[in-house]
Structure formats: C-alpha cells, structure tokens
Amino acid sequence: MGWIGRINDGVANSRVGHWFQLEGSGHPRERPGSRFTTEIRAGIISFFAMAYILAVNSSIVADSGGTCVCDSTPDDPICAANSDYLLCKNEVKRDLVTATAAISALATFFLGALANMPVGISCGMGLNAYLAYDVVGFHGSGPVPYEVAMTAIFVEGLIFFGLTILGLRQWLARAIPRSIKLATGAGIGLFLTLIGLTYSEGIGLITGAVSTPVELAGCSPADKLEDGTCPGSHKMQNPTLWLAIFCGGILTVVLTMFRVKGAILIGIILVSICSWPRGTSITAFPYTPVGDDSFNFFKKVVDFHPITRILAVQKWDISAYSGQFGRALITFLYVDILDCTGTLYSMARFSNLIDEKTQDFEGSATAYLVDSLSITIGAVFGTSPVTAFIESGAGIGEGGRTGITAMMTGFCFFVSIFFAPIFASIPPWATGCVLILIGSMMMQAVVNINWRYMGDAVPAFLTIAIMPFTYSIADGLIAGICSYIVIQVLVWAVETASMGKLTATNKKDKDPWTWRIPGGILPGWLTRLFQGKKDFWRPYADETIDGNVGVNSHEMSPIGRNADWVKPGEPLPHVGRSWFIHSGGIFYLVIMADSDGSISRYVLSESLLLIGLSIAIAIDAASQLTDLEPMTEPFVISTTRATCLALNLVSRLLMQVRYSFRSAVIKKHSASEGLASDNNKMRSQQAHNDTGELGNDGLQSSVISGPNGNNQDMNENNITKRRMGGFHLLKRSS
C-alpha cells in the first residue's frame, strides 16, 4: 500500500471519513468509490471548470454601473465616454471579482460541509445578465437602481429560505415527473456543450449568424465581421481553437479512456500555460487596451482588493419602485427555484445519490437552505443571485462523490480572492472542451427516459431541446412541465368522455406519477419536532432521506406504538406524541387519543391539515412569548382538534368531489392486513359499517387480521381498517 492509500485509509477511518461517508468508513450509507485524494482532485477540477465565473460575472454585472452615478448629457445619455464614470465602473468590477470569489467560497464550502454534496455554488449565468441588462440596465438605464435590486435579491433569499424550511422546495423537486427529471440532466448537458462551443466561455467553434441562429466560426476575434460572423476564408483558422481541440479535448478524452487520474485538470493546465505568454498567436493577452489591462492584472499574481463600492448597499425605501421591485423579486425567485432545483437534482443523479423510492437525494433540505442563505449573503456582498453550478459535473466526472469535493472547491475560491489575477486569467478555450466532454457524459440519462409513451417522451424532449436553444435551464423546465400537464389533461379528458373506449397508445407504459409525495409535504425536521425529538434537526438512525422512511416503533405515538401493521418503508409522518396522521390519496386521516383511551379521527386535505397545525403551534408559541403559562401538549392537541372539526366539513366536500368522477365509488374490500400489538390477541369480530361518518358513503369496514390471520388489538382499543380507493381509514369498533 502506497502513501496515498495510507492517507485514504486514515481519513476513511476517522470521524471525517464517517461524516462524509467515505468508502471504507464503516458508515451504513458509505458512497462507493469515494476516496479522500480523489475528492480533493475532483474539487480542484470543479474549481477550474467554474473559475471563469470570476471574470465573466464581474464583467457582466459591472455593465450595470453598480452604485456609480451617471451624469448623463444629451450627447452621452449613458455615460459611454464619461471618464470619471468609467473609472468608477472599473472599481466596481474589481469589487465584483472579490465579491464573486468570496460568496462562491463561502457557499460552496458550507454546502459540502453540511449537505455532503459534491456541488459548487456561484453567481448564476443568466441571472447576472437579467440583473445587469433588464433590472438595473446598462449603465443604470433600467427601471430600478442597483441598491434596490440588491434589496430584491436579499428579500428573495429570505423567501427562499422560508420555502425550504416549510418543505415546499423539496416537494417541488420530488413532484416533477420522472421523465422531465431525467431530461433535465440531458438538457443541461447540451447547455454545457453549447457554452463550450461559443466564444465567450468556450472554444469559439460556433457564433451567431444573420440568416440562421448559429453557424460555423473558428476565426480569430480580430477577423470577425461587424455582425459577429466569420468570413468564409477565415473559418476554422483560429490557432486557439486547434489548441483547445487537441490539448484540451482529444488529449483529455484519451487520458480519460486510459483512466489517467486528473485527466481533465491536465488539459486545463496545459492549455492555460500555453496561452499565457504574450506575442504569440494563441496568447490570452493580445496587444490591445483590454489585453494590456488583463496582462497588467495578471502580472500582480497576488493582489487583494477589498469591496468598497457595493458592500451592503441595500435601499429599503422602495416606495418609488414598488412595481418594478415586485417584478424583479418574483423573477429572481422562480428562476432560482427552477435553476437550482433542476441543477442540484441532476448533479445528485450524476453522482448516483438519488433515492429511487423518494426521488430525492440525501441532504436536499440542507443543500437548499445553504443556497437560499447564500443568496441573501451574496446580496450583502453586492453581487447577483448564486445557484448550484452545472460545471460541478467536471469534478463529479473525475470521481467526486462527497462534500469534500465541494469544500475543496470552496477553498480554491477562497485562495482565488488573493490570487485572482492568476485564476481569472484562465482563457475560455482552456475550459471549453471540458464542458463539451461533461455534456456528453450527462447525455447518458436519455437512455432511461420512457420514449415508448408520447405523454412522457414529448415533454422530456422539449425540456432537452429548449434548455440550450433558449440559453436557460428555467425555460426548458417550464416548457417540459407545462407540456406534460397539457398532454396529460387532454388524454384524461378524452378517455373520460369516451367512457374508457378510447385510450392513448402505449398508455400502459406511462411512468407512474402522483402529486402526493411519499412522506407528505411536511419536511423531516418538522415531523421530528412534532414528535418531541429534542435534536429534531438530526434524522433517526434508520432514517434515509430527510425523514421519508417507514415508521418504526420509536416514532409511533402511544396509540400506535405497538402497531406493526405499518410496512417498512411506507411513509407515515407522525405529529405529536398522542396523535398521528396517515397520508393517503389527497387526504390525511388524523387520529387523536384522549386520556381515557377514546379515539377521535378527522379526514382533512393536506392544506387544511397544515392550517390546523399552524394555528395550534402559533397559539402555543404566543403563550411562551408572553407571561402566560406555557400550554401543555394536550391543550395544543385540543386546539388542533377544534380546528380540525371546523375544517372537516370542507374536507368532506373535497372528498366527495374527488370520487364523484369515478364510475364506481363504493367498493367492498375484504383484505387481510397485518395489525399486531405487543402481547394482546383479540377474538374474531364482525366489521361495522361506518354509514354516515363521511356523508353516508356506505363503505364497508373490514376486520384487520395479523400476519398469521389472527385478529389483533391495538392498545386495547379495537381498531378496524377500511379502504376507499387509495385512501386508508381507521375506525374504532364498538
């Protein structure tokens, strides 16, 4: 065993290895192939793939002018020739380099440390352009000042945090249809490929055209025509293009095929070193004003520039911009939700971290919380919203599987604060082929898309196609989700109108989908808090994904503590010590046990259940913030029970509407399902009709028998179970 192997084994056997679930750590969910040195190398590669954002983001956002004031004149309304304004703008650009590096380091490091995800976070492409050219406008010509825009981003991060705390963001990630989730990864792969082929962040193989959206390019920037195209005689003549293709592309692919460690990093470093000398045809620093400025910055090597002009510039008096403020806030919010949700999910699937049952990934709630807080902190630093970066796929492709990869990437961003002249000078053609290579890897997801059924295939294809063509992950997701909904609704309408005589082709092959997510909308931490778990932020030892697992004996309330009828893995969120809820269909059954052993039950929709819980918790919290004696748990339960009674009538109506569309509402079921207690066995008993309880639905209740066919009892209260469609009801037998 070499010294690298000894380091890997030493870290794996330590607490660090156990926390990050390294291979050989003995953790029950250790991640195959995760070795410490591999994670370090992957983190460095992810950084180099993301490093372009230091220069690109600062350049784009600086076009807004930041906090600089433009003294416009009729001859120069946007201060394009105002030397004082341009000097101020350059100062803002340097501030943005530091701000981008700082927030990237902070967000990425804590995402890795807390969520154990190998994903980098930095200022999102697209959102920075929206901020600079739409919200604030070029040189401040837009409807909202820079200070108000930073306020909108600050508030958006807080709203994002609240949505994550309530579980709505995780719910969204799990509610997206499977075909669209798979298509998201492939679409992002094509999006990466397009970025890698362009001039701005790639090898310059394609460019915009006059008669067509894109065309073949490959000429040097000096040879480009005024419309941005390349003359025919100069196409494919750019030396940097061929340097990127052979050293950054083909060489990297061959090294990868022969399993050379750090193949991607080798390609990036080789191309960068070749591009730094001046006076060559492949230099990154031509003898132009821009090239001179870049080379002067590069020669400093080490330089720290403090944030002076854009730090904490939020303006809270937004009365004059309320309409535009709201528009910017909503746009930032929904783009962040779609971009980050899609990117994190795709990176988790690329890392093989997706739980196929819950369609979620471990630590998703923590990852979303880190991202939302980073948005708010980034606004204080004065930069555009941050999001998970698809370029993280470079490190994942190199073998990154744990948060150590992200922590290393974050550390590199921290170093780049002081070595920004070096890291910001990596030319785009050094990373362009890497993005193309990673894009090809991510396209592997298309083989798992259900192409047999058009209702799944067409939305997936639209998702894949629209992401690169619109240069937006969010637009691709919107197209896929909207087309999925429209197609499914139309198919349902035709089949319903024809009484089932007309069915869609290959409908039997349709991917199963339901809006009801396993475990319900309540996040795991909130469920554990209701259960009375003191360290509610920590999952149980046998919990897998954010609380969405089968109920175990230690989770059960007193009424159900001895009930073994819950099958392992069946989601059953519990609330409180003396009552619990059972999710089924679109409704919840709330069961409460009084001190005398009697049972109360209420059928509520999910939203009404949340209202009831919120009222009870708010009353209890208010009592503890005042001089009143804190309420006891039974009082909270009583308050919730009263709320449930008031809302129960509405839920009954919803239930009747739900089942009125079915041809056969009432069905008799005589199923035997296991229901065990500790030591009590009960005699066979006749099931009772529960006529009138839910509007005289006339459903039959059946005796529940144990695993061996013996009818059993639960806490000496005879409970029977019945089924309506997919909804389980429990009732007390007399």
XYZ file of C-alpha atoms in Angstrom:
734
model
C 0.000 0.000 0.000
C 1.460 3.362 -1.052
C 1.369 6.597 0.891
C -1.751 7.722 -0.989
C -3.537 4.549 0.058
C -2.479 5.091 3.657
C -3.839 8.645 3.566
C -7.137 7.445 2.115
C -7.493 4.695 4.704
C -6.531 7.018 7.550
C -9.107 9.635 6.588
C -11.781 7.000 5.923
C -11.318 5.515 9.401
C -11.546 8.920 11.092
C -14.588 10.914 12.131
C -14.168 12.983 8.994
C -14.478 9.892 6.832
C -17.554 8.742 8.732
C -19.236 12.155 8.436
C -18.661 12.308 4.684
C -19.500 8.610 4.206
C -16.205 7.783 2.507
C -15.635 4.288 1.212
C -14.207 2.162 3.995
C -15.515 4.432 6.767
C -17.967 1.828 8.025
C -20.889 4.219 7.550
C -24.093 2.316 6.692
C -24.508 4.556 3.638
C -20.894 4.916 2.565
C -20.537 6.076 -1.021
C -18.770 3.615 -3.327
C -15.610 4.950 -4.939
C -15.290 7.947 -2.617
C -11.631 8.263 -1.610
C -10.114 11.306 0.069
C -7.457 12.044 -2.559
C -9.984 11.550 -5.350
C -12.319 14.045 -3.682
C -9.519 16.604 -3.372
C -8.596 16.235 -7.036
C -12.251 16.443 -8.079
C -12.710 19.631 -6.059
C -9.773 21.277 -7.807
C -11.145 20.280 -11.197
C -14.590 21.656 -10.345
C -12.947 24.924 -9.384
C -11.082 25.250 -12.660
C -14.279 24.480 -14.556
C -16.049 27.214 -12.569
C -13.188 29.731 -12.366
C -14.332 31.607 -15.464
C -17.234 32.994 -13.424
C -14.795 35.294 -11.592
C -14.106 37.223 -14.766
C -17.423 36.722 -16.564
C -19.736 37.658 -13.686
C -17.739 40.736 -12.736
C -17.708 41.888 -16.356
C -21.457 41.381 -16.874
C -22.690 42.885 -13.608
C -20.255 45.804 -13.898
C -22.052 46.817 -17.098
C -24.891 47.980 -14.856
C -22.559 50.566 -13.384
C -23.188 49.387 -9.841
C -23.521 52.296 -7.460
C -21.800 54.719 -9.822
C -23.881 57.776 -10.729
C -24.127 58.692 -14.387
C -24.287 62.434 -15.048
C -25.905 61.999 -18.426
C -25.865 64.629 -21.135
C -27.844 64.869 -24.388
C -24.731 63.829 -26.297
C -23.860 60.987 -23.921
C -27.029 59.760 -22.140
C -25.452 56.529 -20.842
C -22.005 57.926 -19.935
C -20.267 55.779 -22.531
C -17.497 58.375 -22.851
C -17.524 59.812 -19.335
C -14.032 59.076 -17.986
C -14.958 59.559 -14.338
C -17.890 57.175 -14.671
C -15.760 54.576 -16.466
C -13.104 54.744 -13.746
C -15.819 54.205 -11.140
C -17.127 51.290 -13.202
C -13.666 49.670 -13.232
C -13.587 49.983 -9.450
C -16.968 48.254 -9.267
C -15.651 45.481 -11.499
C -12.749 44.818 -9.139
C -15.191 44.803 -6.224
C -17.250 42.208 -8.063
C -14.235 39.935 -8.594
C -13.700 39.847 -4.835
C -17.419 39.525 -4.089
C -17.878 36.665 -6.557
C -14.906 34.760 -5.176
C -15.952 35.357 -1.563
C -19.575 34.230 -1.888
C -18.547 31.272 -4.051
C -16.046 30.170 -1.422
C -18.474 30.579 1.463
C -21.479 28.948 -0.192
C -19.615 26.032 -1.770
C -17.647 25.206 1.375
C -20.705 25.052 3.604
C -22.734 23.152 1.028
C -20.080 20.458 1.122
C -19.603 20.524 4.886
C -23.287 20.484 5.848
C -25.098 18.801 2.944
C -22.282 16.460 1.840
C -22.871 17.314 -1.810
C -20.049 17.499 -4.426
C -21.578 20.613 -5.996
C -20.220 24.121 -6.350
C -22.251 27.299 -5.880
C -21.540 30.623 -7.533
C -23.255 33.520 -9.278
C -25.644 32.094 -11.836
C -25.250 32.797 -15.516
C -28.448 34.274 -16.863
C -29.488 35.844 -13.593
C -26.448 38.132 -13.721
C -27.402 39.229 -17.242
C -31.012 39.755 -16.150
C -29.777 41.932 -13.289
C -27.376 43.957 -15.406
C -29.354 44.492 -18.601
C -33.016 44.243 -17.563
C -33.440 45.253 -13.914
C -30.704 47.880 -13.461
C -29.968 48.372 -17.139
C -26.752 49.151 -18.967
C -25.011 51.917 -17.035
C -28.072 52.275 -14.813
C -30.538 52.927 -17.633
C -33.089 50.413 -16.312
C -36.141 50.954 -14.094
C -34.513 50.010 -10.767
C -31.344 51.397 -9.127
C -28.591 48.970 -8.191
C -29.287 49.441 -4.472
C -32.962 48.493 -4.848
C -32.031 45.492 -6.982
C -29.743 44.259 -4.197
C -32.656 44.657 -1.777
C -34.832 42.488 -4.022
C -32.157 39.779 -4.103
C -31.755 39.986 -0.325
C -35.502 39.519 0.248
C -35.679 36.770 -2.369
C -33.093 34.780 -0.450
C -35.130 35.062 2.742
C -38.316 33.934 0.972
C -36.370 31.059 -0.492
C -35.213 30.115 2.989
C -38.792 30.111 4.272
C -39.996 27.904 1.420
C -37.213 25.466 2.174
C -37.978 25.388 5.899
C -41.609 24.515 5.141
C -40.572 21.760 2.756
C -42.123 23.353 -0.335
C -38.888 23.414 -2.281
C -38.134 19.759 -1.581
C -41.726 18.941 -2.508
C -41.238 20.673 -5.844
C -38.127 18.622 -6.538
C -39.998 15.380 -5.855
C -43.171 16.414 -7.675
C -41.550 16.913 -11.076
C -42.354 13.916 -13.330
C -39.615 11.322 -13.714
C -39.188 11.811 -17.456
C -38.609 15.542 -17.003
C -36.129 14.935 -14.198
C -34.105 12.655 -16.453
C -34.427 15.083 -19.349
C -33.149 17.907 -17.171
C -29.762 16.236 -16.863
C -29.536 15.677 -20.610
C -30.707 19.220 -21.335
C -28.092 20.659 -19.013
C -25.516 18.510 -20.802
C -26.457 20.105 -24.137
C -26.494 23.509 -22.455
C -22.927 22.915 -21.237
C -21.935 21.810 -24.717
C -23.327 24.996 -26.248
C -21.404 27.093 -23.720
C -18.235 25.177 -24.529
C -18.649 25.797 -28.274
C -19.122 29.580 -28.071
C -16.556 32.371 -27.925
C -17.460 33.860 -24.552
C -16.797 30.803 -22.382
C -15.678 28.172 -24.897
C -13.500 27.308 -27.864
C -15.237 29.590 -30.402
C -16.383 26.916 -32.837
C -19.831 28.476 -33.393
C -21.172 32.009 -33.440
C -24.373 33.869 -34.160
C -25.376 34.354 -37.780
C -27.535 36.685 -39.841
C -29.731 34.216 -41.711
C -29.504 31.330 -39.242
C -29.391 31.245 -35.431
C -25.809 29.902 -35.386
C -23.124 28.967 -37.880
C -19.621 27.566 -38.016
C -16.986 30.023 -36.815
C -13.421 29.351 -35.686
C -11.862 32.622 -36.796
C -9.819 34.838 -34.521
C -11.739 37.674 -32.814
C -9.842 40.235 -34.912
C -11.140 38.667 -38.134
C -14.813 38.681 -37.138
C -17.126 40.906 -39.156
C -19.260 43.662 -37.648
C -22.272 41.351 -37.409
C -20.205 38.872 -35.367
C -19.827 36.256 -38.109
C -16.632 34.873 -39.601
C -15.737 35.337 -43.283
C -15.515 32.062 -45.155
C -11.778 32.333 -45.765
C -11.047 32.665 -42.046
C -13.312 29.956 -40.647
C -11.540 27.304 -38.582
C -8.307 29.336 -38.792
C -8.071 30.404 -35.146
C -4.979 28.813 -33.520
C -6.607 28.824 -30.074
C -9.411 26.653 -31.475
C -6.985 23.924 -32.521
C -5.026 24.229 -29.285
C -8.268 23.647 -27.395
C -9.379 20.764 -29.635
C -6.132 18.790 -29.428
C -4.723 19.652 -25.974
C -7.935 20.386 -24.107
C -10.218 17.993 -25.968
C -8.705 14.968 -27.704
C -5.832 14.621 -25.227
C -8.251 14.817 -22.294
C -10.542 12.198 -23.840
C -7.654 9.791 -24.484
C -6.294 10.254 -20.958
C -9.785 9.655 -19.584
C -10.200 6.483 -21.648
C -6.990 5.113 -20.148
C -8.175 6.084 -16.651
C -5.413 8.644 -16.050
C -6.116 10.425 -12.781
C -6.642 14.148 -13.184
C -7.057 13.951 -16.956
C -9.412 16.929 -17.067
C -7.144 19.038 -14.866
C -4.132 18.185 -17.030
C -5.913 19.503 -20.108
C -6.932 22.772 -18.435
C -3.454 23.473 -17.054
C -1.704 22.614 -20.329
C -3.864 24.926 -22.437
C -3.594 27.756 -19.883
C 0.199 27.602 -19.684
C 0.435 27.682 -23.479
C -1.867 30.721 -23.610
C -0.218 32.986 -21.036
C 2.942 34.157 -22.908
C 2.466 37.357 -24.916
C 3.403 37.862 -28.525
C 2.088 34.509 -29.733
C -0.895 33.634 -31.899
C -2.510 31.752 -29.012
C -1.953 34.303 -26.255
C -4.695 35.244 -23.847
C -3.207 38.779 -23.603
C -3.127 40.439 -27.054
C -1.583 43.882 -27.508
C -4.858 45.740 -27.171
C -6.140 48.052 -24.419
C -8.155 45.183 -22.962
C -5.240 42.788 -23.342
C -2.846 45.249 -21.707
C -5.197 45.745 -18.781
C -5.637 41.982 -18.351
C -1.889 41.350 -18.534
C -1.140 44.083 -16.001
C -3.631 42.460 -13.656
C -2.108 39.028 -14.382
C 1.424 40.244 -13.518
C 0.373 41.152 -9.983
C -0.068 37.433 -9.248
C -1.101 38.172 -5.653
C -3.481 41.032 -5.019
C -6.345 41.585 -2.582
C -8.953 44.162 -3.445
C -11.454 44.992 -0.679
C -15.107 45.565 -1.544
C -15.651 49.303 -1.222
C -18.461 50.467 -3.511
C -21.059 47.662 -3.472
C -20.873 46.230 0.054
C -24.212 46.337 1.949
C -25.796 48.988 -0.272
C -29.409 47.811 0.160
C -32.020 50.555 -0.085
C -35.117 49.747 1.956
C -37.285 52.660 0.844
C -38.768 51.044 -2.245
C -41.998 53.039 -2.417
C -40.972 54.687 -5.681
C -40.113 51.350 -7.280
C -42.682 49.002 -5.736
C -43.990 47.640 -9.035
C -40.591 47.010 -10.584
C -39.280 45.747 -7.248
C -42.006 43.092 -7.130
C -41.390 42.094 -10.742
C -37.682 41.655 -10.137
C -38.293 39.779 -6.879
C -40.708 37.282 -8.452
C -38.454 36.723 -11.464
C -35.385 36.122 -9.322
C -37.397 33.759 -7.128
C -38.895 31.481 -9.764
C -35.696 31.328 -11.834
C -33.737 30.412 -8.716
C -36.249 27.716 -7.772
C -36.187 26.109 -11.200
C -32.467 26.539 -11.864
C -31.218 25.333 -8.505
C -33.771 22.538 -8.168
C -33.006 21.189 -11.616
C -29.242 21.561 -11.292
C -28.966 20.036 -7.826
C -31.170 17.119 -8.816
C -29.168 16.491 -11.988
C -25.846 16.682 -10.163
C -27.180 14.335 -7.484
C -28.268 11.844 -10.144
C -24.919 12.230 -11.921
C -23.295 11.349 -8.579
C -25.647 8.355 -8.096
C -27.072 9.958 -4.941
C -30.770 9.825 -5.912
C -33.027 7.630 -3.797
C -35.191 5.887 -6.398
C -38.109 5.480 -3.981
C -38.437 9.072 -2.825
C -36.885 10.603 -5.973
C -34.936 12.861 -3.644
C -31.312 12.966 -2.585
C -29.754 12.817 0.829
C -29.273 16.229 2.403
C -31.535 18.021 -0.071
C -33.123 20.220 2.600
C -29.711 21.310 3.892
C -28.470 21.976 0.371
C -31.454 24.196 -0.375
C -31.038 26.062 2.919
C -27.372 26.763 2.204
C -28.243 28.000 -1.269
C -31.018 30.306 -0.041
C -28.876 31.837 2.703
C -26.034 32.277 0.231
C -28.337 34.329 -1.998
C -29.007 36.723 0.872
C -25.338 36.938 1.879
C -24.344 37.453 -1.754
C -26.729 40.407 -1.948
C -24.899 41.952 1.006
C -21.640 41.468 -0.906
C -23.294 43.266 -3.830
C -23.476 40.527 -6.438
C -26.154 38.660 -8.381
C -28.004 35.589 -7.002
C -25.995 32.411 -6.569
C -27.079 28.958 -7.622
C -25.715 25.454 -7.996
C -23.321 25.235 -10.920
C -23.671 22.698 -13.687
C -19.897 22.900 -14.148
C -19.702 20.862 -10.944
C -20.168 17.935 -13.294
C -16.466 18.261 -14.138
C -15.473 17.259 -10.611
C -18.189 14.634 -10.372
C -16.969 13.141 -13.631
C -13.495 12.933 -12.087
C -14.868 10.881 -9.198
C -16.190 13.433 -6.705
C -18.981 11.921 -4.609
C -18.966 13.714 -1.239
C -18.904 17.163 0.288
C -15.113 17.075 0.460
C -15.146 17.865 -3.257
C -17.240 20.992 -2.677
C -15.165 22.030 0.329
C -12.008 21.829 -1.770
C -13.687 23.878 -4.488
C -14.707 26.427 -1.862
C -11.155 26.553 -0.524
C -9.854 27.203 -4.037
C -12.321 30.072 -4.399
C -11.049 31.447 -1.084
C -7.484 31.292 -2.380
C -8.610 32.975 -5.570
C -9.546 36.044 -3.537
C -5.810 36.622 -3.119
C -4.696 35.059 -6.426
C -7.475 36.474 -8.568
C -5.000 37.708 -11.234
C -3.966 34.096 -11.928
C -7.293 32.336 -11.670
C -9.180 34.992 -13.581
C -6.689 34.639 -16.447
C -7.612 31.072 -17.418
C -8.768 31.546 -21.026
C -12.195 30.278 -22.031
C -10.763 27.888 -24.617
C -8.973 26.068 -21.777
C -12.272 25.009 -20.194
C -14.465 24.849 -23.305
C -13.620 21.253 -24.254
C -14.090 20.191 -20.640
C -17.666 21.459 -20.755
C -18.249 19.574 -24.008
C -16.854 16.367 -22.513
C -19.022 16.650 -19.410
C -22.030 17.406 -21.587
C -21.522 14.134 -23.423
C -21.382 12.283 -20.097
C -24.604 13.848 -18.872
C -26.433 12.865 -22.059
C -26.361 9.271 -20.833
C -29.582 9.997 -18.932
C -31.634 9.908 -22.146
C -31.468 6.097 -22.294
C -33.628 5.920 -19.156
C -36.357 8.234 -20.464
C -39.622 6.497 -21.303
C -39.659 7.012 -25.080
C -42.440 4.448 -25.605
C -45.245 6.698 -24.350
C -45.607 10.055 -26.102
C -47.025 11.669 -22.981
C -43.659 11.171 -21.304
C -41.402 11.407 -24.358
C -42.546 14.741 -25.834
C -42.251 16.798 -22.596
C -38.844 15.218 -21.989
C -37.686 16.092 -25.499
C -38.902 19.682 -25.174
C -37.026 20.002 -21.893
C -33.822 18.767 -23.516
C -34.156 20.929 -26.628
C -35.287 24.226 -25.155
C -32.602 24.486 -22.468
C -29.705 25.049 -24.892
C -31.753 26.859 -27.552
C -33.012 29.476 -25.085
C -29.802 29.509 -23.036
C -31.920 28.921 -19.949
C -32.436 25.942 -17.677
C -35.588 27.556 -16.301
C -37.217 27.923 -19.732
C -36.548 24.275 -20.501
C -38.163 23.155 -17.266
C -41.168 25.406 -17.828
C -41.671 24.018 -21.336
C -41.389 20.434 -20.160
C -43.690 20.784 -17.167
C -46.358 22.807 -18.995
C -46.428 20.437 -21.965
C -46.641 17.468 -19.589
C -49.656 18.949 -17.807
C -51.475 19.876 -21.021
C -50.923 16.469 -22.618
C -51.972 14.507 -19.526
C -55.114 16.614 -19.026
C -56.168 16.189 -22.656
C -55.588 12.422 -22.530
C -57.632 12.184 -19.334
C -60.442 14.270 -20.855
C -60.663 12.108 -23.987
C -60.624 8.857 -22.022
C -63.228 10.139 -19.574
C -65.533 11.462 -22.284
C -65.342 8.168 -24.175
C -66.028 6.139 -21.019
C -62.704 4.371 -21.468
C -63.364 3.262 -25.045
C -60.549 5.456 -26.371
C -57.129 5.018 -24.807
C -53.804 6.570 -25.690
C -51.265 4.425 -27.494
C -48.902 2.635 -25.114
C -50.680 4.167 -22.129
C -49.746 1.054 -20.152
C -46.082 2.099 -20.440
C -46.674 5.501 -18.857
C -44.376 6.422 -15.993
C -46.372 6.438 -12.739
C -46.842 9.885 -11.241
C -48.824 11.434 -8.436
C -48.768 14.869 -6.926
C -48.903 13.235 -3.493
C -45.297 12.847 -2.476
C -44.176 9.971 -0.205
C -43.981 11.340 3.313
C -46.245 14.302 2.579
C -45.308 17.926 2.307
C -44.039 18.190 5.870
C -40.220 18.161 5.942
C -38.453 15.602 8.097
C -37.189 18.087 10.686
C -40.726 19.408 11.285
C -42.082 15.894 11.710
C -39.378 15.105 14.266
C -40.096 18.384 16.080
C -43.784 17.480 16.394
C -42.759 14.091 17.714
C -40.937 15.803 20.573
C -37.439 14.838 19.455
C -35.047 17.240 21.176
C -32.424 17.148 18.442
C -35.084 17.399 15.756
C -32.565 18.612 13.178
C -30.906 15.178 13.238
C -32.630 12.248 11.492
C -33.210 8.955 13.248
C -30.531 6.324 12.877
C -32.629 4.319 10.427
C -33.907 7.326 8.510
C -32.765 7.594 4.920
C -33.844 10.682 3.032
C -34.986 13.698 5.033
C -37.451 11.697 7.097
C -39.228 9.978 4.245
C -38.975 6.411 5.524
C -41.225 3.829 7.063
C -42.361 4.380 10.613
C -40.535 2.488 13.318
C -41.518 1.714 16.885
C -39.637 4.637 18.377
C -41.527 7.061 16.104
C -45.016 5.836 16.927
C -47.348 7.750 19.180
C -48.683 5.913 22.265
C -51.819 4.808 20.428
C -49.796 3.189 17.696
C -46.507 2.363 19.412
C -47.272 -1.336 19.324
C -48.708 -1.340 15.827
C -46.673 -3.388 13.401
C -49.175 -3.032 10.556
C -47.098 -0.245 9.042
C -44.939 -1.891 6.442
C -41.231 -0.978 6.405
C -40.651 1.883 4.020
C -44.284 3.037 3.978
C -44.272 6.826 4.528
C -46.303 7.744 7.571
C -45.478 11.161 9.052
C -46.439 11.404 12.717
C -47.352 14.540 14.551
C -47.246 14.801 18.325
C -46.854 12.112 20.961
C -50.502 11.265 21.366
C -51.781 11.570 17.840
C -50.644 10.886 14.333
C -51.696 11.298 10.733
C -51.839 8.817 7.885
C -51.417 10.055 4.341
C -53.470 8.507 1.561
C -54.754 9.842 -1.742
C -55.122 13.584 -1.392
C -56.273 13.467 2.212
C -54.903 12.764 5.654
C -56.574 10.845 8.407
C -55.843 12.464 11.755
C -56.217 10.160 14.749
C -56.072 11.505 18.310
C -56.141 9.591 21.561
C -57.765 11.112 24.627
C -56.602 10.374 28.149
C -59.463 7.885 28.622
C -58.364 5.897 25.589
C -61.114 7.070 23.270
C -60.215 7.906 19.726
C -61.118 10.914 17.608
C -60.474 10.980 13.897
C -60.734 13.610 11.194
C -60.316 13.469 7.442
C -58.503 16.542 6.160
C -56.899 17.618 2.943
C -53.189 18.360 3.148
C -53.578 22.132 3.023
C -56.268 22.179 5.703
C -54.149 19.935 7.886
C -51.310 22.435 7.672
C -53.693 25.244 8.628
C -54.788 23.330 11.709
C -51.242 22.600 12.763
C -50.164 26.183 12.166
C -52.946 27.592 14.365
C -52.152 25.228 17.213
C -48.415 25.860 17.052
C -48.896 29.626 16.789
C -51.093 29.682 19.910
C -48.559 27.638 21.834
C -45.663 29.826 20.683
C -47.534 33.006 21.608
C -48.135 31.727 25.126
C -44.437 31.123 25.606
C -43.535 34.603 24.402
C -45.838 36.199 26.966
C -46.279 35.945 30.709
C -48.904 33.222 30.299
C -48.063 29.770 31.496
C -46.842 27.681 28.537
C -49.530 25.371 27.255
C -49.201 21.687 27.682
C -49.223 19.282 24.779
C -52.797 18.102 25.435
C -54.001 21.689 25.144
C -52.213 22.091 21.821
C -53.843 18.871 20.653
C -57.249 20.082 21.830
C -56.784 23.309 19.926
C -55.841 21.373 16.825
C -58.841 19.072 17.316
C -61.197 22.045 17.404
C -59.618 23.419 14.250
C -59.946 20.034 12.585
C -63.647 19.928 13.429
C -64.170 23.295 11.795
C -62.306 22.274 8.669
C -63.665 18.749 8.450
C -66.827 19.776 6.584
C -64.772 21.371 3.822
C -62.645 18.251 3.535
C -65.718 16.051 3.237
C -66.904 18.129 0.318
C -63.492 17.881 -1.324
C -63.542 14.127 -0.869
C -66.957 13.755 -2.461
C -65.863 15.861 -5.431
C -62.717 13.780 -5.702
C -64.560 10.496 -6.007
C -67.583 11.721 -7.980
C -65.565 11.390 -11.191
C -65.092 7.683 -10.702
C -67.584 5.239 -12.173
C -67.570 3.036 -9.090
C -67.250 4.982 -5.876
C -68.311 2.314 -3.412
C -66.392 -0.926 -3.343
C -66.272 -3.617 -0.764
C -62.921 -4.772 0.387
C -62.213 -7.790 2.489
C -58.474 -7.617 2.719
C -56.354 -9.096 5.429
C -53.557 -6.821 6.540
C -51.257 -7.216 9.453
C -52.002 -5.413 12.688
C -50.060 -6.593 15.725
C -49.694 -5.455 19.358
C -47.140 -6.352 21.997
C -48.832 -9.340 23.649
C -52.587 -8.856 23.217
C -54.641 -11.098 20.918
C -58.236 -10.446 20.222
C -61.190 -12.559 19.184
C -62.680 -12.501 15.706
C -65.230 -9.768 15.382
C -67.720 -8.620 12.774
C -66.823 -5.459 10.880
C -69.146 -2.470 11.281
C -70.470 -0.254 8.559
C -69.412 3.311 9.065
C -72.534 4.724 7.424
C -72.925 8.430 7.866
C -69.446 9.186 9.129
C -68.362 10.625 5.822
C -71.699 11.657 4.400
C -73.332 8.193 4.341
C -70.743 6.805 1.980
C -71.815 3.303 2.950
C -68.292 1.886 2.795
C -67.636 -1.465 4.386
C -65.040 -1.745 7.125
C -63.204 -4.993 7.489
C -61.599 -6.750 10.397
C -57.871 -6.413 10.363
C -56.013 -9.604 10.974
C -52.430 -10.085 11.965
C -49.679 -11.575 9.844
C -50.915 -15.097 10.666
C -54.572 -14.374 10.127
C -55.309 -13.764 13.813
C -57.391 -10.723 14.573
C -55.488 -8.495 16.944
C -55.911 -5.398 19.068
C -54.018 -2.159 19.481
C -53.769 -0.679 22.957
C -56.998 -2.440 23.965
C -58.960 -0.269 21.562
C -60.483 -2.248 18.740
C -59.450 -0.559 15.543
C -60.699 -1.541 12.133
C -59.305 -0.513 8.853
C -61.040 0.090 5.561
C -60.039 1.342 2.174
C -61.652 3.825 -0.187
C -59.771 3.916 -3.492
C -56.204 4.518 -2.345
C -57.241 6.063 0.980
C -56.971 4.131 4.228
C -59.434 4.851 7.031
C -59.253 3.671 10.605
C -62.295 3.476 12.871
C -62.870 2.341 16.381
C -65.010 -0.772 16.769
C -67.641 -0.870 19.459
